[in-house]
Amino acid sequence: MRQEGLIIAIDGPAASGKGTLARRLAAHYGLNHFDTGLSYRAVAKALLDTGQPLDDAAAAEEAARALDFRTLDREALSAHSVGEAASSVAVIPGVRRALVEKQRTFAETPPGAVLDGRDIGTVVCPDADLKLYVTAKAEVRAERRWQEIVAAGGKADYATVLADVERRDARDMSRADSPLKPADDAHLLDTSEMDIETAFLAATRLIDEVLAKKKTI
Ligand SMILES: Nc1ncnc2c1ncn2[C@@H]1O[C@H](COP(=O)(O)OP(=O)(O)O)[C@@H](O)[C@H]1O
Ligand SMILES: Nc1ccn([C@@H]2O[C@H](COP(=O)(O)OP(=O)(O)O)[C@@H](O)[C@H]2O)c(=O)n1
């Protein structure tokens, strides 16, 4: 069911399920998908790997400019600690400018795209055809992240994961540049009591309405 030119923006806090939803929607509608969190994670990892501090704005901006989105390796960037580090470099305006420019280019590339992150509906693609703000209670999100870590063979303590998730949300929501918040025209999707399939069906209902309207214009 290819939908040329469609742009879907998905934002939300850590482990809300936005990436899972974005991937499924992209496959369903024949669109490209980009998890913008990976680009912030890659900048953080570049600094960590070279022993540079995460608040070195010049080094972080240089890493962001040098980043080639085609080489992002989800597996290598998936560590919980890299997510934490990513939210530190994400407060640096020069990093955001460099990454947002590349993200917009990705969004505008045919056949259209689903992007997920923290500022897609508010900053990266303010004219997106549909904006979703995916959320869930912090306890539910921490449980999902904890399960993910354990399933991958890692060790984690639920209380620590919950504290990390809450601290990261607070940092993402309070930063001066592009804070995490729902766009005024975003549809809220609380997945606290929804499984992946139910969340997917709720999103497709909204997108199909947009597509039906497009056809009648
Ligand atoms: N609606 C849902 N119900 C239960 N588990 C979910 C749901 N959505 C996602 N998950 C699981 O929660 C974890 C985090 O999901 P993910 O899509 O990576 O979140 P985000 O991209 O928001 O950080 C994954 O293990 C995923 O399989
Ligand atoms: N569009 C985006 C995407 C991520 N980020 C930052 O990058 C961090 C990691 O994002 P992520 O999407 O990989 O994190 P998870 O939700 O998967 O845990 C976030 O906590 C944000 O600080 C951002 O600022 N803007």
Coordinates of C-alpha atoms and ligand atoms in Angstrom, one line a residue:
M1 CA 0.0 0.0 0.0
R2 CA 2.6 2.6 -1.1
Q3 CA 1.6 6.2 -0.3
E4 CA 3.8 8.6 -2.2
G5 CA 4.9 11.8 -0.4
L6 CA 3.4 11.0 2.9
I7 CA 5.3 12.3 6.0
I8 CA 4.4 10.9 9.4
A9 CA 5.9 12.4 12.6
I10 CA 6.1 10.4 15.7
D11 CA 7.4 11.8 19.0
G12 CA 7.4 10.6 22.6
P13 CA 9.4 9.8 25.7
A14 CA 11.9 6.9 26.1
A15 CA 10.5 3.4 25.5
S16 CA 7.0 4.6 24.8
G17 CA 6.9 2.3 21.7
K18 CA 7.4 5.0 19.1
G19 CA 10.2 3.2 17.2
T20 CA 8.3 -0.1 17.0
L21 CA 5.2 1.8 15.8
A22 CA 7.2 3.8 13.3
R23 CA 8.9 0.8 11.8
R24 CA 5.5 -1.0 11.3
L25 CA 3.8 2.0 9.8
A26 CA 6.7 2.5 7.4
A27 CA 6.5 -1.1 6.2
H28 CA 2.7 -1.0 6.0
Y29 CA 2.5 2.2 3.9
G30 CA 5.7 1.6 1.9
L31 CA 7.6 4.6 3.3
N32 CA 11.2 5.1 4.5
H33 CA 11.8 5.1 8.2
F34 CA 14.3 7.0 10.3
D35 CA 14.8 6.6 14.0
T36 CA 16.3 10.1 14.7
G37 CA 17.4 9.0 18.2
L38 CA 20.1 6.9 16.5
S39 CA 21.7 10.1 15.1
Y40 CA 21.9 11.6 18.6
R41 CA 23.2 8.3 20.0
A42 CA 25.9 8.2 17.3
V43 CA 27.1 11.6 18.2
A44 CA 27.3 10.7 21.8
K45 CA 29.1 7.4 21.0
A46 CA 31.7 9.2 18.8
L47 CA 32.6 11.4 21.8
L48 CA 32.6 8.5 24.3
D49 CA 34.8 6.4 22.0
T50 CA 37.4 9.2 21.6
G51 CA 37.3 10.1 25.3
Q52 CA 35.9 13.5 24.8
P53 CA 33.5 15.0 27.4
L54 CA 29.8 15.0 26.4
D55 CA 29.6 18.8 27.0
D56 CA 32.3 19.7 24.5
A57 CA 30.0 21.6 22.2
A58 CA 32.6 22.1 19.4
A59 CA 33.6 18.4 19.3
A60 CA 29.9 17.3 19.4
E61 CA 28.9 19.6 16.6
E62 CA 31.8 18.4 14.5
A63 CA 30.8 14.8 15.1
A64 CA 27.2 15.7 14.1
R65 CA 28.3 17.3 10.9
A66 CA 30.5 14.4 10.0
L67 CA 27.8 11.8 10.6
D68 CA 26.7 9.8 7.6
F69 CA 23.1 8.5 8.3
R70 CA 23.7 5.5 6.0
T71 CA 26.2 4.1 8.4
L72 CA 24.2 4.1 11.6
D73 CA 24.4 0.7 13.3
R74 CA 21.3 0.2 15.6
E75 CA 23.0 -2.7 17.4
A76 CA 26.2 -0.8 18.2
L77 CA 24.1 2.2 19.5
S78 CA 21.5 0.3 21.4
A79 CA 23.1 0.4 24.9
H80 CA 21.1 2.0 27.7
S81 CA 24.1 4.1 28.6
V82 CA 24.4 5.5 25.1
G83 CA 20.8 6.6 25.3
E84 CA 21.6 8.5 28.4
A85 CA 24.7 10.1 26.8
A86 CA 22.6 11.0 23.7
S87 CA 20.3 13.2 25.8
S88 CA 23.3 15.1 27.1
V89 CA 24.6 16.0 23.6
A90 CA 21.0 16.6 22.4
V91 CA 20.9 19.9 24.5
I92 CA 23.7 21.4 22.3
P93 CA 22.1 23.7 19.7
G94 CA 24.9 23.2 17.1
V95 CA 24.3 19.4 17.3
R96 CA 20.6 19.8 16.8
R97 CA 21.1 22.2 13.8
A98 CA 23.4 19.8 12.0
L99 CA 21.2 16.7 12.6
V100 CA 17.9 18.4 11.9
E101 CA 19.1 19.5 8.5
K102 CA 20.0 15.9 7.5
Q103 CA 16.7 14.6 9.0
R104 CA 14.7 17.0 6.8
T105 CA 16.6 15.9 3.7
F106 CA 15.7 12.3 4.7
A107 CA 12.0 13.2 5.2
E108 CA 11.8 14.9 1.8
T109 CA 13.3 12.0 -0.1
P110 CA 10.8 10.0 -2.1
P111 CA 8.6 8.0 -1.5
G112 CA 8.0 9.7 1.9
A113 CA 8.8 8.8 5.4
V114 CA 8.0 8.0 9.0
L115 CA 10.4 9.7 11.4
D116 CA 10.4 9.1 15.1
G117 CA 12.1 11.1 17.9
R118 CA 11.5 14.0 20.2
D119 CA 11.0 17.1 18.0
I120 CA 9.7 15.7 14.7
G121 CA 6.3 17.2 14.8
T122 CA 7.5 20.5 16.4
V123 CA 10.7 21.2 14.6
V124 CA 11.9 18.7 11.9
C125 CA 8.6 18.2 10.0
P126 CA 6.1 20.8 11.3
D127 CA 4.1 20.3 8.1
A128 CA 3.8 16.5 8.5
D129 CA 0.6 14.9 7.2
L130 CA 0.1 13.2 10.6
K131 CA 1.7 13.8 14.0
L132 CA 1.5 11.2 16.8
Y133 CA 2.7 11.7 20.3
V134 CA 3.2 8.3 21.7
T135 CA 3.4 8.0 25.5
A136 CA 2.9 5.5 28.4
K137 CA 3.2 5.7 32.2
A138 CA 6.9 5.9 33.3
E139 CA 6.6 2.5 35.2
V140 CA 5.3 0.8 32.0
R141 CA 8.0 2.2 29.9
A142 CA 10.7 1.3 32.4
E143 CA 9.3 -2.3 32.5
R144 CA 9.5 -2.5 28.7
R145 CA 13.1 -1.2 28.7
W146 CA 14.1 -3.5 31.5
Q147 CA 12.6 -6.5 29.7
E148 CA 14.5 -5.4 26.6
I149 CA 17.9 -5.3 28.4
V150 CA 17.3 -8.7 30.1
A151 CA 16.1 -10.3 26.9
A152 CA 19.4 -9.1 25.2
G153 CA 21.4 -10.9 27.9
G154 CA 22.2 -7.8 29.9
K155 CA 21.9 -7.1 33.6
A156 CA 19.7 -4.4 34.9
D157 CA 17.8 -3.4 38.0
Y158 CA 14.2 -2.2 37.4
A159 CA 14.4 0.7 40.0
T160 CA 17.6 2.0 38.3
V161 CA 16.0 1.8 34.8
L162 CA 12.9 3.6 36.1
A163 CA 15.1 6.4 37.6
D164 CA 17.1 6.7 34.4
V165 CA 14.0 6.9 32.2
E166 CA 12.5 9.6 34.5
R167 CA 15.7 11.6 34.6
R168 CA 16.1 11.4 30.8
D169 CA 12.5 12.5 30.2
A170 CA 13.0 15.5 32.6
R171 CA 16.1 16.5 30.7
D172 CA 14.5 16.1 27.3
M173 CA 11.4 18.1 28.3
S174 CA 13.2 20.9 30.0
R175 CA 16.0 21.7 27.6
A176 CA 15.8 25.2 26.0
D177 CA 16.3 24.0 22.3
S178 CA 13.5 21.8 20.9
P179 CA 12.2 20.3 24.2
L180 CA 10.1 17.2 24.0
K181 CA 6.4 18.1 23.9
P182 CA 3.4 17.2 21.8
A183 CA 2.9 19.5 18.8
D184 CA -0.3 21.5 19.1
D185 CA -1.8 19.4 16.3
A186 CA -0.5 16.0 17.4
H187 CA -2.8 13.0 18.2
L188 CA -2.0 11.5 21.6
L189 CA -1.6 7.8 21.8
D190 CA -1.2 6.4 25.3
T191 CA 0.1 2.8 25.0
S192 CA 0.1 2.1 28.7
E193 CA -2.6 -0.4 28.2
M194 CA -2.2 -1.2 24.5
D195 CA -0.2 -3.9 23.0
I196 CA 1.8 -3.3 19.9
E197 CA -0.9 -4.5 17.6
T198 CA -3.6 -2.3 19.2
A199 CA -1.3 0.8 19.0
F200 CA -0.6 0.0 15.3
L201 CA -4.3 -0.3 14.5
A202 CA -5.1 3.0 16.3
A203 CA -2.4 4.7 14.2
T204 CA -3.5 3.2 10.9
R205 CA -7.0 4.4 11.6
L206 CA -5.8 8.0 11.9
I207 CA -3.5 7.7 8.9
D208 CA -6.2 6.2 6.7
E209 CA -8.5 9.2 7.6
V210 CA -5.7 11.5 6.4
L211 CA -5.3 9.6 3.2
A212 CA -9.1 9.5 2.6
K213 CA -9.2 13.3 3.0
K214 CA -6.2 13.8 0.6
K215 CA -8.1 11.8 -2.0
T216 CA -11.2 14.0 -1.8
I217 CA -9.2 17.3 -2.0
Ligands
LIG1 N1 2.4 -1.1 22.9 C1 3.4 -1.9 23.4 N2 3.2 -2.8 24.3 C2 4.1 -3.5 24.9 N3 5.4 -3.4 24.5 C3 5.8 -2.5 23.6 C4 4.8 -1.7 23.0 N4 5.4 -0.9 22.1 C5 6.7 -1.2 22.2 N5 6.9 -2.2 23.0 C6 8.2 -2.8 23.4 O1 8.8 -1.8 24.3 C7 10.2 -1.7 24.0 C8 10.5 -0.2 23.6 O2 9.9 0.0 22.4 P1 10.6 1.0 21.4 O3 9.7 1.0 20.2 O4 12.0 0.7 21.2 O5 10.4 2.4 22.1 P2 11.0 3.9 21.8 O6 11.4 3.9 20.4 O7 9.9 4.8 22.1 O8 12.1 4.0 22.7 C9 10.5 -2.7 22.9 O9 11.0 -3.9 23.5 C10 9.2 -3.0 22.3 O10 9.1 -4.2 21.7
LIG2 N1 14.6 13.8 17.6 C1 15.3 13.5 18.7 C2 15.6 12.1 19.0 C3 16.4 11.9 20.1 N2 16.8 12.9 20.9 C4 17.7 12.6 22.0 O1 18.3 11.4 21.9 C5 18.1 10.6 23.1 C6 18.0 9.1 22.7 O2 16.9 9.0 21.8 P1 16.2 7.5 21.5 O3 15.0 7.8 20.7 O4 17.3 6.7 20.8 O5 15.9 7.0 22.9 P2 14.8 5.9 23.3 O6 13.5 6.5 23.3 O7 14.9 4.8 22.2 O8 15.3 5.4 24.6 C7 16.8 11.1 23.7 O9 16.7 10.9 25.1 C8 16.9 12.6 23.3 O10 17.6 13.4 24.3 C9 16.5 14.2 20.6 O11 16.8 15.1 21.3 N3 15.7 14.5 19.5

